[in-house]
Tab-separated table of C-alpha atoms in Angstrom:
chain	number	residue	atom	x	y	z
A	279	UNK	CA	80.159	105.250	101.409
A	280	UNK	CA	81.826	107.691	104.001
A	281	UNK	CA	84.725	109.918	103.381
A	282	UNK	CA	88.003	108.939	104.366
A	283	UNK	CA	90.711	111.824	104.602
A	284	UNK	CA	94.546	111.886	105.113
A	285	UNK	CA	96.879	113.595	107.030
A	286	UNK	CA	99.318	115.915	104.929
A	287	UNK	CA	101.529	117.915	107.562
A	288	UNK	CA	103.980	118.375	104.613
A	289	UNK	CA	105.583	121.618	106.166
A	290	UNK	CA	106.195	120.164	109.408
A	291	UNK	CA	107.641	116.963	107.796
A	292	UNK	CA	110.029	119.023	105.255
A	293	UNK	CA	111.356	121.381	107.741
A	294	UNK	CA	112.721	118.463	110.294
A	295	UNK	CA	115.019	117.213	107.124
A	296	UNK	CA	118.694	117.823	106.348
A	297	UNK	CA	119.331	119.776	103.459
A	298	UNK	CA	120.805	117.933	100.029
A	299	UNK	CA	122.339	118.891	97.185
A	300	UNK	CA	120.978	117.947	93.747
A	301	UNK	CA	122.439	119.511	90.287
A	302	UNK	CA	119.489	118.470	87.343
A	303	UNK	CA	120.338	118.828	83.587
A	304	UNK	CA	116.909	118.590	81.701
A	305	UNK	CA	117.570	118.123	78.017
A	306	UNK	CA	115.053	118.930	75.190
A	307	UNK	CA	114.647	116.407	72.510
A	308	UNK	CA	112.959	118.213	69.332
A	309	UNK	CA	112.356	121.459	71.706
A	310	UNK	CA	114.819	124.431	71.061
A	311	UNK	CA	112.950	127.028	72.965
A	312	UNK	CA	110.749	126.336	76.511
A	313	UNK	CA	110.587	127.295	80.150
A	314	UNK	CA	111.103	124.334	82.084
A	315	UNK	CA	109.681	123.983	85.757
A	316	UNK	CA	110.829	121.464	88.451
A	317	UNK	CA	109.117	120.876	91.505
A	318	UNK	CA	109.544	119.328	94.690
A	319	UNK	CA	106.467	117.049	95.483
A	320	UNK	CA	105.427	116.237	99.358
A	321	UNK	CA	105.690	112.819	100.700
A	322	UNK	CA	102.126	112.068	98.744
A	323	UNK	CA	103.382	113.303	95.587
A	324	UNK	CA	100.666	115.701	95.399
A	325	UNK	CA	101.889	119.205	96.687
A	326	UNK	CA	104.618	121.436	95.593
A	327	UNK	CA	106.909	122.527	98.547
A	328	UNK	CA	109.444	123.717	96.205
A	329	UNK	CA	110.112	124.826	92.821
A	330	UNK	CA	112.582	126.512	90.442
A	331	UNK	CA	112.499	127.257	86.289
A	332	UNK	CA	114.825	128.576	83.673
A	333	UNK	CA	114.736	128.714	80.206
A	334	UNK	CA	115.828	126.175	77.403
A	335	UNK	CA	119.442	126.967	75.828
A	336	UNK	CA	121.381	124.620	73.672
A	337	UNK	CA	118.470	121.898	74.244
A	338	UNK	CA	119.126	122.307	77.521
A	339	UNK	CA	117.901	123.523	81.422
A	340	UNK	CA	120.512	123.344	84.368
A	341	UNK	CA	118.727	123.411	88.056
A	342	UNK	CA	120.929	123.798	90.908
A	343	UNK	CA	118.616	123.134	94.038
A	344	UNK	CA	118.317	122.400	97.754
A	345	UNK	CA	116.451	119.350	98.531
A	346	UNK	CA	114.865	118.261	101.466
A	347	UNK	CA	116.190	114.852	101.401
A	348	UNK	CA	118.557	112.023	99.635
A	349	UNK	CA	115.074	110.974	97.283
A	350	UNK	CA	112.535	113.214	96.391
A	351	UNK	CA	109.423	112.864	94.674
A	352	UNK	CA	109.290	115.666	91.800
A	353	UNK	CA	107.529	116.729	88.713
A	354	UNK	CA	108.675	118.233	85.710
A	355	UNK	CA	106.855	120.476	83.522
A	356	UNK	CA	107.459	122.356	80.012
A	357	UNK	CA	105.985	125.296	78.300
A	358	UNK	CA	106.190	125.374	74.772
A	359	UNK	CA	103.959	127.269	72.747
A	360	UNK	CA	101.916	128.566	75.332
A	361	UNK	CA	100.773	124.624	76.517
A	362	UNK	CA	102.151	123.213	79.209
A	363	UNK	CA	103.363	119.292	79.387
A	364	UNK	CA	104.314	117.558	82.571
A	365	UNK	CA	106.001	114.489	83.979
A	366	UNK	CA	106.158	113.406	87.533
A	367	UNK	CA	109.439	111.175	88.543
A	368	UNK	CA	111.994	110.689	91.412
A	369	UNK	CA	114.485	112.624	92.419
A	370	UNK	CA	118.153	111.591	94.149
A	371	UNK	CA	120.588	114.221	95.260
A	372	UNK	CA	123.754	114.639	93.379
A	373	UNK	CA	123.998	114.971	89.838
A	374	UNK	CA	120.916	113.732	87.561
A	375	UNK	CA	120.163	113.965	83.915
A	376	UNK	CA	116.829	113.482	81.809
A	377	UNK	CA	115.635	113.702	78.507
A	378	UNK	CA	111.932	114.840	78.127
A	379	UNK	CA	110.260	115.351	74.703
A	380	UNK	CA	106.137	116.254	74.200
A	381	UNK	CA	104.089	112.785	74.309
A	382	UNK	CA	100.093	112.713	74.197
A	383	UNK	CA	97.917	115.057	75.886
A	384	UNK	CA	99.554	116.939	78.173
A	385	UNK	CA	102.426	114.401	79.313
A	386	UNK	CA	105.958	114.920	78.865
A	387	UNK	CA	107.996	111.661	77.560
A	388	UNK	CA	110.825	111.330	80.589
A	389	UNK	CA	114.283	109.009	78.993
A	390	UNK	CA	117.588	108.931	79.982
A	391	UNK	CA	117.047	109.191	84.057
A	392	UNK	CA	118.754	106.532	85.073
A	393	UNK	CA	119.171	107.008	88.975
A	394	UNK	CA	118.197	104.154	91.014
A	395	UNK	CA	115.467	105.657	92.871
A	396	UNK	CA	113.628	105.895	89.439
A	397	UNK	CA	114.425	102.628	88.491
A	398	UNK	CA	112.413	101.217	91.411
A	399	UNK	CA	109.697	103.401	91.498
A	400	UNK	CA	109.232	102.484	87.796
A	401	UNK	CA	108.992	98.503	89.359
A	402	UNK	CA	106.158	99.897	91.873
A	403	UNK	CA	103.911	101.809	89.484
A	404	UNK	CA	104.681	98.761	86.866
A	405	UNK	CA	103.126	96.297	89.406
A	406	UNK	CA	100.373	98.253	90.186
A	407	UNK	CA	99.188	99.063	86.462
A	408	UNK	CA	99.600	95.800	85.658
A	409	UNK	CA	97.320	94.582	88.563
A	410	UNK	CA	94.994	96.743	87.566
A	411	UNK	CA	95.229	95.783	83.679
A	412	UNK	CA	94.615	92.270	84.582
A	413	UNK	CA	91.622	92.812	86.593
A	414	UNK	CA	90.171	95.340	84.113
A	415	UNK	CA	90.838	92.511	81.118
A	416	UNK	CA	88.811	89.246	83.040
A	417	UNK	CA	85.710	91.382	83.429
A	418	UNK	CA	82.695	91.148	80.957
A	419	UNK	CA	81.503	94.261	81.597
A	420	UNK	CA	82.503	97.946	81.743
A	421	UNK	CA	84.979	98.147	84.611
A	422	UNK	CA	83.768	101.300	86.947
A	423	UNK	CA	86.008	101.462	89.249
A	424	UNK	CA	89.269	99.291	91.156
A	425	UNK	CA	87.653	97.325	94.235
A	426	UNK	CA	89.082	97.776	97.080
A	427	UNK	CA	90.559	93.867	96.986
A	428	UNK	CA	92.546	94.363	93.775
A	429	UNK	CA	94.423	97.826	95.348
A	430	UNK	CA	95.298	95.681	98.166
A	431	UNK	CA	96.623	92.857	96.359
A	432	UNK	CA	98.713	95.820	94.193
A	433	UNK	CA	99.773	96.984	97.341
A	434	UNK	CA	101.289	93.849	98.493
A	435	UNK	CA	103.029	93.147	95.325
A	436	UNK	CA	104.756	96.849	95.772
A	437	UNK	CA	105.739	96.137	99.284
A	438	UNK	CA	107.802	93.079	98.245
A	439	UNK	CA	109.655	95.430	96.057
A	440	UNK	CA	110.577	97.979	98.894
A	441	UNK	CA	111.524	94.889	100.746
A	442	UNK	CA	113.969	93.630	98.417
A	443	UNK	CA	115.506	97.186	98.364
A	444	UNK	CA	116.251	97.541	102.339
A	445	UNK	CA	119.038	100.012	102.080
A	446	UNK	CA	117.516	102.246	99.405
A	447	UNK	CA	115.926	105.530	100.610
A	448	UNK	CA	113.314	104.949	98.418
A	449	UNK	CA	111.998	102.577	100.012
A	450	UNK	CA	110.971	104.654	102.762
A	451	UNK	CA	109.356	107.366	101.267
A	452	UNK	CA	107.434	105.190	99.113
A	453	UNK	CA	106.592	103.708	102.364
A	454	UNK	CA	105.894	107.242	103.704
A	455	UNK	CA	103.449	107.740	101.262
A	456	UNK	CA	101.285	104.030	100.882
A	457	UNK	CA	101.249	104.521	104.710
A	458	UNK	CA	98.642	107.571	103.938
A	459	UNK	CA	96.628	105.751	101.162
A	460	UNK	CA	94.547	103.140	103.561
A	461	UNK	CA	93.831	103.449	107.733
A	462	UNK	CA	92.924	99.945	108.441
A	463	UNK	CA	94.951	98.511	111.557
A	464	UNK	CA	95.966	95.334	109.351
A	465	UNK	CA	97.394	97.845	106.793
A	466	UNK	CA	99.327	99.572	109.170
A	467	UNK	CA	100.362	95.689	110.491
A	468	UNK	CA	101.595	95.436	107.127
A	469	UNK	CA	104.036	98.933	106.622
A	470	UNK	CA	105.189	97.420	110.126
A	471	UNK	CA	106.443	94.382	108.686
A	472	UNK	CA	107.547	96.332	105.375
A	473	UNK	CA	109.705	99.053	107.900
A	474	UNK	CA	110.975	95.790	109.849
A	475	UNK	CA	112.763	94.693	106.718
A	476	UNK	CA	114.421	97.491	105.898
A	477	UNK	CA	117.945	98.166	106.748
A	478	UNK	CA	118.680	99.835	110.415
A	479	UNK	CA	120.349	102.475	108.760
A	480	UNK	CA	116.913	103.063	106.657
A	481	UNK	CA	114.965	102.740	109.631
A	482	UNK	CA	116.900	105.449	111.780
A	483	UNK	CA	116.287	108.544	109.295
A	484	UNK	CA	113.977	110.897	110.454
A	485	UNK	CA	111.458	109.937	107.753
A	486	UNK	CA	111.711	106.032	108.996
A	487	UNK	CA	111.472	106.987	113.055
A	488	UNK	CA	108.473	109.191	111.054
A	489	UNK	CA	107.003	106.284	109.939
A	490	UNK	CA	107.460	104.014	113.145
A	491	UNK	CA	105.836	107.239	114.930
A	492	UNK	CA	103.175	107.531	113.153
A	493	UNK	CA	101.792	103.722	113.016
A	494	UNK	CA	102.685	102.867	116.302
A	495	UNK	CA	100.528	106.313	117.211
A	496	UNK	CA	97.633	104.923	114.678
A	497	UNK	CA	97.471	101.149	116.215
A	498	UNK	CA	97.167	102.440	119.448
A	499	UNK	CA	94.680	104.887	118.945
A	500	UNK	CA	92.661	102.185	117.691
A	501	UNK	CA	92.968	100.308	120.656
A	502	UNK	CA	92.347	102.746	123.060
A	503	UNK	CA	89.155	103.420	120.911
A	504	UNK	CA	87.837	99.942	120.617
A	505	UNK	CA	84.333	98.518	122.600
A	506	UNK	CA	84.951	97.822	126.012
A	507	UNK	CA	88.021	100.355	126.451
A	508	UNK	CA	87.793	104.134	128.728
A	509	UNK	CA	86.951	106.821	126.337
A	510	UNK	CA	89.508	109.033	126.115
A	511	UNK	CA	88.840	112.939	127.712
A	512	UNK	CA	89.180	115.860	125.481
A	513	UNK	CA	88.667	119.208	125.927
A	514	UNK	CA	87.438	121.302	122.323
A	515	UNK	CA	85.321	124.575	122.048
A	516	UNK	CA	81.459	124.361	121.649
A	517	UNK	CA	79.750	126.502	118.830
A	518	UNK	CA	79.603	129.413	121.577
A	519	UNK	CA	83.083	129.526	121.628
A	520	UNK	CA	82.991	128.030	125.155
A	521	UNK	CA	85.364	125.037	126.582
A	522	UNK	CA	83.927	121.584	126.153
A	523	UNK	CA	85.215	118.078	128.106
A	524	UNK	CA	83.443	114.683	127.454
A	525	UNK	CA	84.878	114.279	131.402
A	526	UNK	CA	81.571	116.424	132.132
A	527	UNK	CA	79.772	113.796	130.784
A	528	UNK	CA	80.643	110.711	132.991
A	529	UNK	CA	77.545	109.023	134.842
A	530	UNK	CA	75.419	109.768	131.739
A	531	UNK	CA	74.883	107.303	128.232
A	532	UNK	CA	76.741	109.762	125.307
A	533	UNK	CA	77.488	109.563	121.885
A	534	UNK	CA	80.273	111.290	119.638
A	535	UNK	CA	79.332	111.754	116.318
A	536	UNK	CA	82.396	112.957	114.236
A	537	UNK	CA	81.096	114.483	111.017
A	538	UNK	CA	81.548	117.436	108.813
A	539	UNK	CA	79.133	119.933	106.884
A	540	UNK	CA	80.534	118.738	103.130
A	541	UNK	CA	80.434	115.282	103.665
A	542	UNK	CA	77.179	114.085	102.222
A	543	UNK	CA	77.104	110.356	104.011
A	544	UNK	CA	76.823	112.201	107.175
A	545	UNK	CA	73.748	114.479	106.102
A	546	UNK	CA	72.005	111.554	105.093
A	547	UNK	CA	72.889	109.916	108.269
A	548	UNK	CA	71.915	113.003	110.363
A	549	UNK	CA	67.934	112.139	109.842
A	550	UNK	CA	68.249	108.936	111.775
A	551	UNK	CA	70.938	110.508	114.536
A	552	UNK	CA	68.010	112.718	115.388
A	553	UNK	CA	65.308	110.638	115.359
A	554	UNK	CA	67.696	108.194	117.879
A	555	UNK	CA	67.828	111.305	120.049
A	556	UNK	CA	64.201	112.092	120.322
A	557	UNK	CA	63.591	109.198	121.180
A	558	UNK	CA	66.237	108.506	123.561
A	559	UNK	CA	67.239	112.101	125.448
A	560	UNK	CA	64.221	111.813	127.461
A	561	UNK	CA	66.025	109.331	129.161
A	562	UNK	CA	69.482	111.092	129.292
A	563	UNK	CA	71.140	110.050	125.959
A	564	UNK	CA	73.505	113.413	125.360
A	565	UNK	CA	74.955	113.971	121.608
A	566	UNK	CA	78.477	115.675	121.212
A	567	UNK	CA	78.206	116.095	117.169
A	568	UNK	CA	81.668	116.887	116.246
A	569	UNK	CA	82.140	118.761	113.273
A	570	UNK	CA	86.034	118.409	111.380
A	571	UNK	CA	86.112	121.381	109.661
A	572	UNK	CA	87.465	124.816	109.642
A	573	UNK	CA	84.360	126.747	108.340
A	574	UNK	CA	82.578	128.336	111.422
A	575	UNK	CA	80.113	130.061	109.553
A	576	UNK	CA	78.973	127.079	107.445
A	577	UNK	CA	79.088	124.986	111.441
A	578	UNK	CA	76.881	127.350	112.550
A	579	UNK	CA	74.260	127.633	109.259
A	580	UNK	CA	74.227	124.016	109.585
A	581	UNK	CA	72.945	123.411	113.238
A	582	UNK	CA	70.907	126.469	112.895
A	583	UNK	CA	69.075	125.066	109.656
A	584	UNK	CA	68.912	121.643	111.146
A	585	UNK	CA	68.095	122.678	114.883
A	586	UNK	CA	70.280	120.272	116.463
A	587	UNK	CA	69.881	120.969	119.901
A	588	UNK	CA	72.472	118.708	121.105
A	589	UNK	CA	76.279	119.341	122.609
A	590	UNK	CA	77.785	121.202	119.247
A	591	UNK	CA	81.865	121.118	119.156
A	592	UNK	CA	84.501	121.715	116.893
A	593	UNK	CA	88.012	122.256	116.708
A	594	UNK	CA	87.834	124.686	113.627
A	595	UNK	CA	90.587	122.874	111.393
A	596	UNK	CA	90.332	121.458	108.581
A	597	UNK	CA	90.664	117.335	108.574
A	598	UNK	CA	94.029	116.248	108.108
A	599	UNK	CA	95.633	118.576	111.149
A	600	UNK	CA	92.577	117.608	113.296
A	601	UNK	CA	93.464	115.714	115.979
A	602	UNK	CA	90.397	114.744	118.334
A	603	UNK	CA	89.290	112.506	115.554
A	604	UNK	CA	92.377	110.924	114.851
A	605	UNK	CA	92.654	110.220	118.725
A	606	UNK	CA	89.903	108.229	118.147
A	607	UNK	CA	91.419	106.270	114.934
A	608	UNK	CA	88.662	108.461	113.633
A	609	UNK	CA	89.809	108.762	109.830
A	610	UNK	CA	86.736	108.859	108.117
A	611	UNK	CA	83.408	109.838	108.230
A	612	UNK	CA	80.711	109.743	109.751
A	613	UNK	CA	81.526	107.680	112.495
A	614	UNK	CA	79.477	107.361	116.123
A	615	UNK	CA	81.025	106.171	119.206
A	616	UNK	CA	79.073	105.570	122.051
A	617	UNK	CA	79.725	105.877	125.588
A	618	UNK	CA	78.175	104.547	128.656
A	619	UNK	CA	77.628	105.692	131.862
A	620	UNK	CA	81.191	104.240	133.140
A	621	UNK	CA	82.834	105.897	130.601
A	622	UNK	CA	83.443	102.669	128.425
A	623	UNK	CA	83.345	102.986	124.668
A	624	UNK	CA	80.090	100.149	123.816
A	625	UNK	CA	80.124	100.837	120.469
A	626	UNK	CA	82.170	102.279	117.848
A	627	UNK	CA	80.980	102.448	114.017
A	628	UNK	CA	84.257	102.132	112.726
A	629	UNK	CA	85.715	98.719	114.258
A	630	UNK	CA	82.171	97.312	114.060
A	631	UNK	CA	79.061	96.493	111.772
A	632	UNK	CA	78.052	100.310	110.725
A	633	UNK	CA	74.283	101.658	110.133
A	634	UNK	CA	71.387	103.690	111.836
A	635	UNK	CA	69.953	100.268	112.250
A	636	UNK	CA	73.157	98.946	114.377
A	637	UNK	CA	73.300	102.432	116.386
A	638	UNK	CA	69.787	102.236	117.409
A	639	UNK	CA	70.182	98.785	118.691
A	640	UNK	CA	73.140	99.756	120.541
A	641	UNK	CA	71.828	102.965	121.966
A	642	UNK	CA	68.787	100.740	123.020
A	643	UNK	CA	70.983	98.216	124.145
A	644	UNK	CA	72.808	100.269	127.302
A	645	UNK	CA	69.506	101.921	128.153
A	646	UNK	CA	68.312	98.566	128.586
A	647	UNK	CA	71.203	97.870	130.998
A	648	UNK	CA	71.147	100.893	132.906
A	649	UNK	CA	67.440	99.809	133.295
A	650	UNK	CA	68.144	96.495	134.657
């Protein structure tokens, strides 16, 4: 298992956005006295980027608010007798009304939205619970987790919804945000074909050209970083705190080895990246061990305690603004590229099979044809 990790630029992507209007009347079934919260979600539906409150009069809590864009993903929350219940939903601008009432837990019963931005997100999540459900009832045993085959045949069934709603908004943040959830180049084929279907007018917001941008960036990247294509140069700043370029490296076998100090796959992979190196540096084989983080002093605890002698960089961010990686359709880790003398990518642990094993042989493999 490695760990895979997204990129969230949520402040960037906000401030590039028009500003809409949106009036909200919450109303309070059973509740005559609460603080009610709404906030504005990111395009993953996971961070607040804006919020407002007031209190419960009449049954009731007006919200007069600035919005980023036409639909907005949202949450709602209430505090009533010091616990607080919450409810995530869409948002349109313009005028909006919703019921909530306390359900189980800590959930908030949502009725009586009846914009048509909820309406389809309530066809998305439907499809994928339902997926899910089925899957979960035709197994014998206790059901662990979702494989990965069943999310992707829950994620196909939601893009035929966006597609059937081309001139809906909607569609293209939900788009936004399934675009984030897998980085596999036939996924991104597939929000390519989703975007194509949508209406031009869809297409030509800033969060659609965001979308082309962004996959059209991602397939290429992937290209550029498959076997038998030029590595590309970057310059980042060694643990010293001193410049770095992989172009300093040409005429000699390398490998990049993008990892991170809290990922545990690539500590237990670290053992067998070292014992490749003994064995191999003898004979020139440099190591640039890239760590995507933004903790120095952890970076530097870490070579210290493990004595890796090799080339040590970082760019000293955390992994979703990183971008050396993600030049490298690096978005998860560990993953080891290796480069040969030429400068030609011979290997890459992402787009092929992955494994000490399968590194060894490759490193092994170009010393043998330098030898020859």
């Amino acid at each position: 298992m490695r760990y895979l990790f997204t990129l969230c630029c949520c402040l960037s992507f906000f401030q590039t956005y028009s500003q809409y209007k949106s009036r909200l009347v919450v109303n309070t079934k059973g509740i005559e006295t609460a603080k009610v919260s709404v906030v504005i979600l990111d395009f993953m539906a996971l961070r607040g980027v804006k919020s407002d409150s007031a209190i419960v009069q009449n049954r009731s809590a007006k919200f007069n608010m600035v919005v980023p864009q036409p639909v907005n993903y949202a949450s709602v929350s209430l505090t009533h007798k010091g616990k607080i219940f919450i409810a995530k939903f869409v948002l349109d601008s313009g005028t909006t009304n919703m019921t909530v009432e306390i359900g189980s837990g800590s959930k908030l019963k949502i009725s009586g939205l009846a914009n048509r931005s909820f309406k389809i997100n309530n066809l998305v999540e439907q499809l994928m619970d339902s997926t899910f459900s089925d899957y979960i009832k035709n197994q014998k045993t206790k059901v662990l987790g979702i494989p990965m085959e069943v999310v992707k045949k829950a994620t196909s069934r939601q893009f035929v919804v966006l597609q059937s709603y081309p001139n809906d908004y909607y569609s293209i943040l939900e788009l936004k945000r399934l675009s984030h959830t897998d980085k596999r180049v036939e996924f991104s084929k597939e929000i390519f074909n989703v975007w194509n279907s949508l209406s031009a007018e869809v297409k030509s917001t800033p969060l659609g050209k965001q979308v082309y941008e962004e996959q059209t960036w991602f397939i290429n990247s992937f290209l550029t970083a498959k076997a038998g294509s030029k590595a590309r140069i970057f310059t980042v700043n060694d643990i010293n705190g001193n410049a770095f370029s992989n172009q300093s490296l040409l005429g000699e076998n390398y490998l990049i080895v993008f990892s991170a100090t809290w990922c545990l796959p690539c500590q237990e992979q670290l053992p067998g990246i070292k014992k490749i190196y003994d064995e191999y540096r003898a004979k020139g084989l440099k190591v640039v061990y890239f760590n995507d983080d933004s903790d120095k002093a952890r970076w530097k605890a870490h070579v210290a305690k493990n004595k890796l002698t090799w080339i040590n960089v970082s760019e000293g961010l955390k992994p979703r603004f990183s971008k050396i990686p993600k030049s490298f359709a690096v978005w998860a880790i560990p993953t080891c590229i290796l480069v040969d003398r030429e400068g030609n990518i011979v290997y890459n642990s992402d787009q092929e099979a992955a494994g000490i094993s399968k590194l060894g042989q490759a490193v092994s493999n170009v010393f043998a044809v330098n030898k020859s």
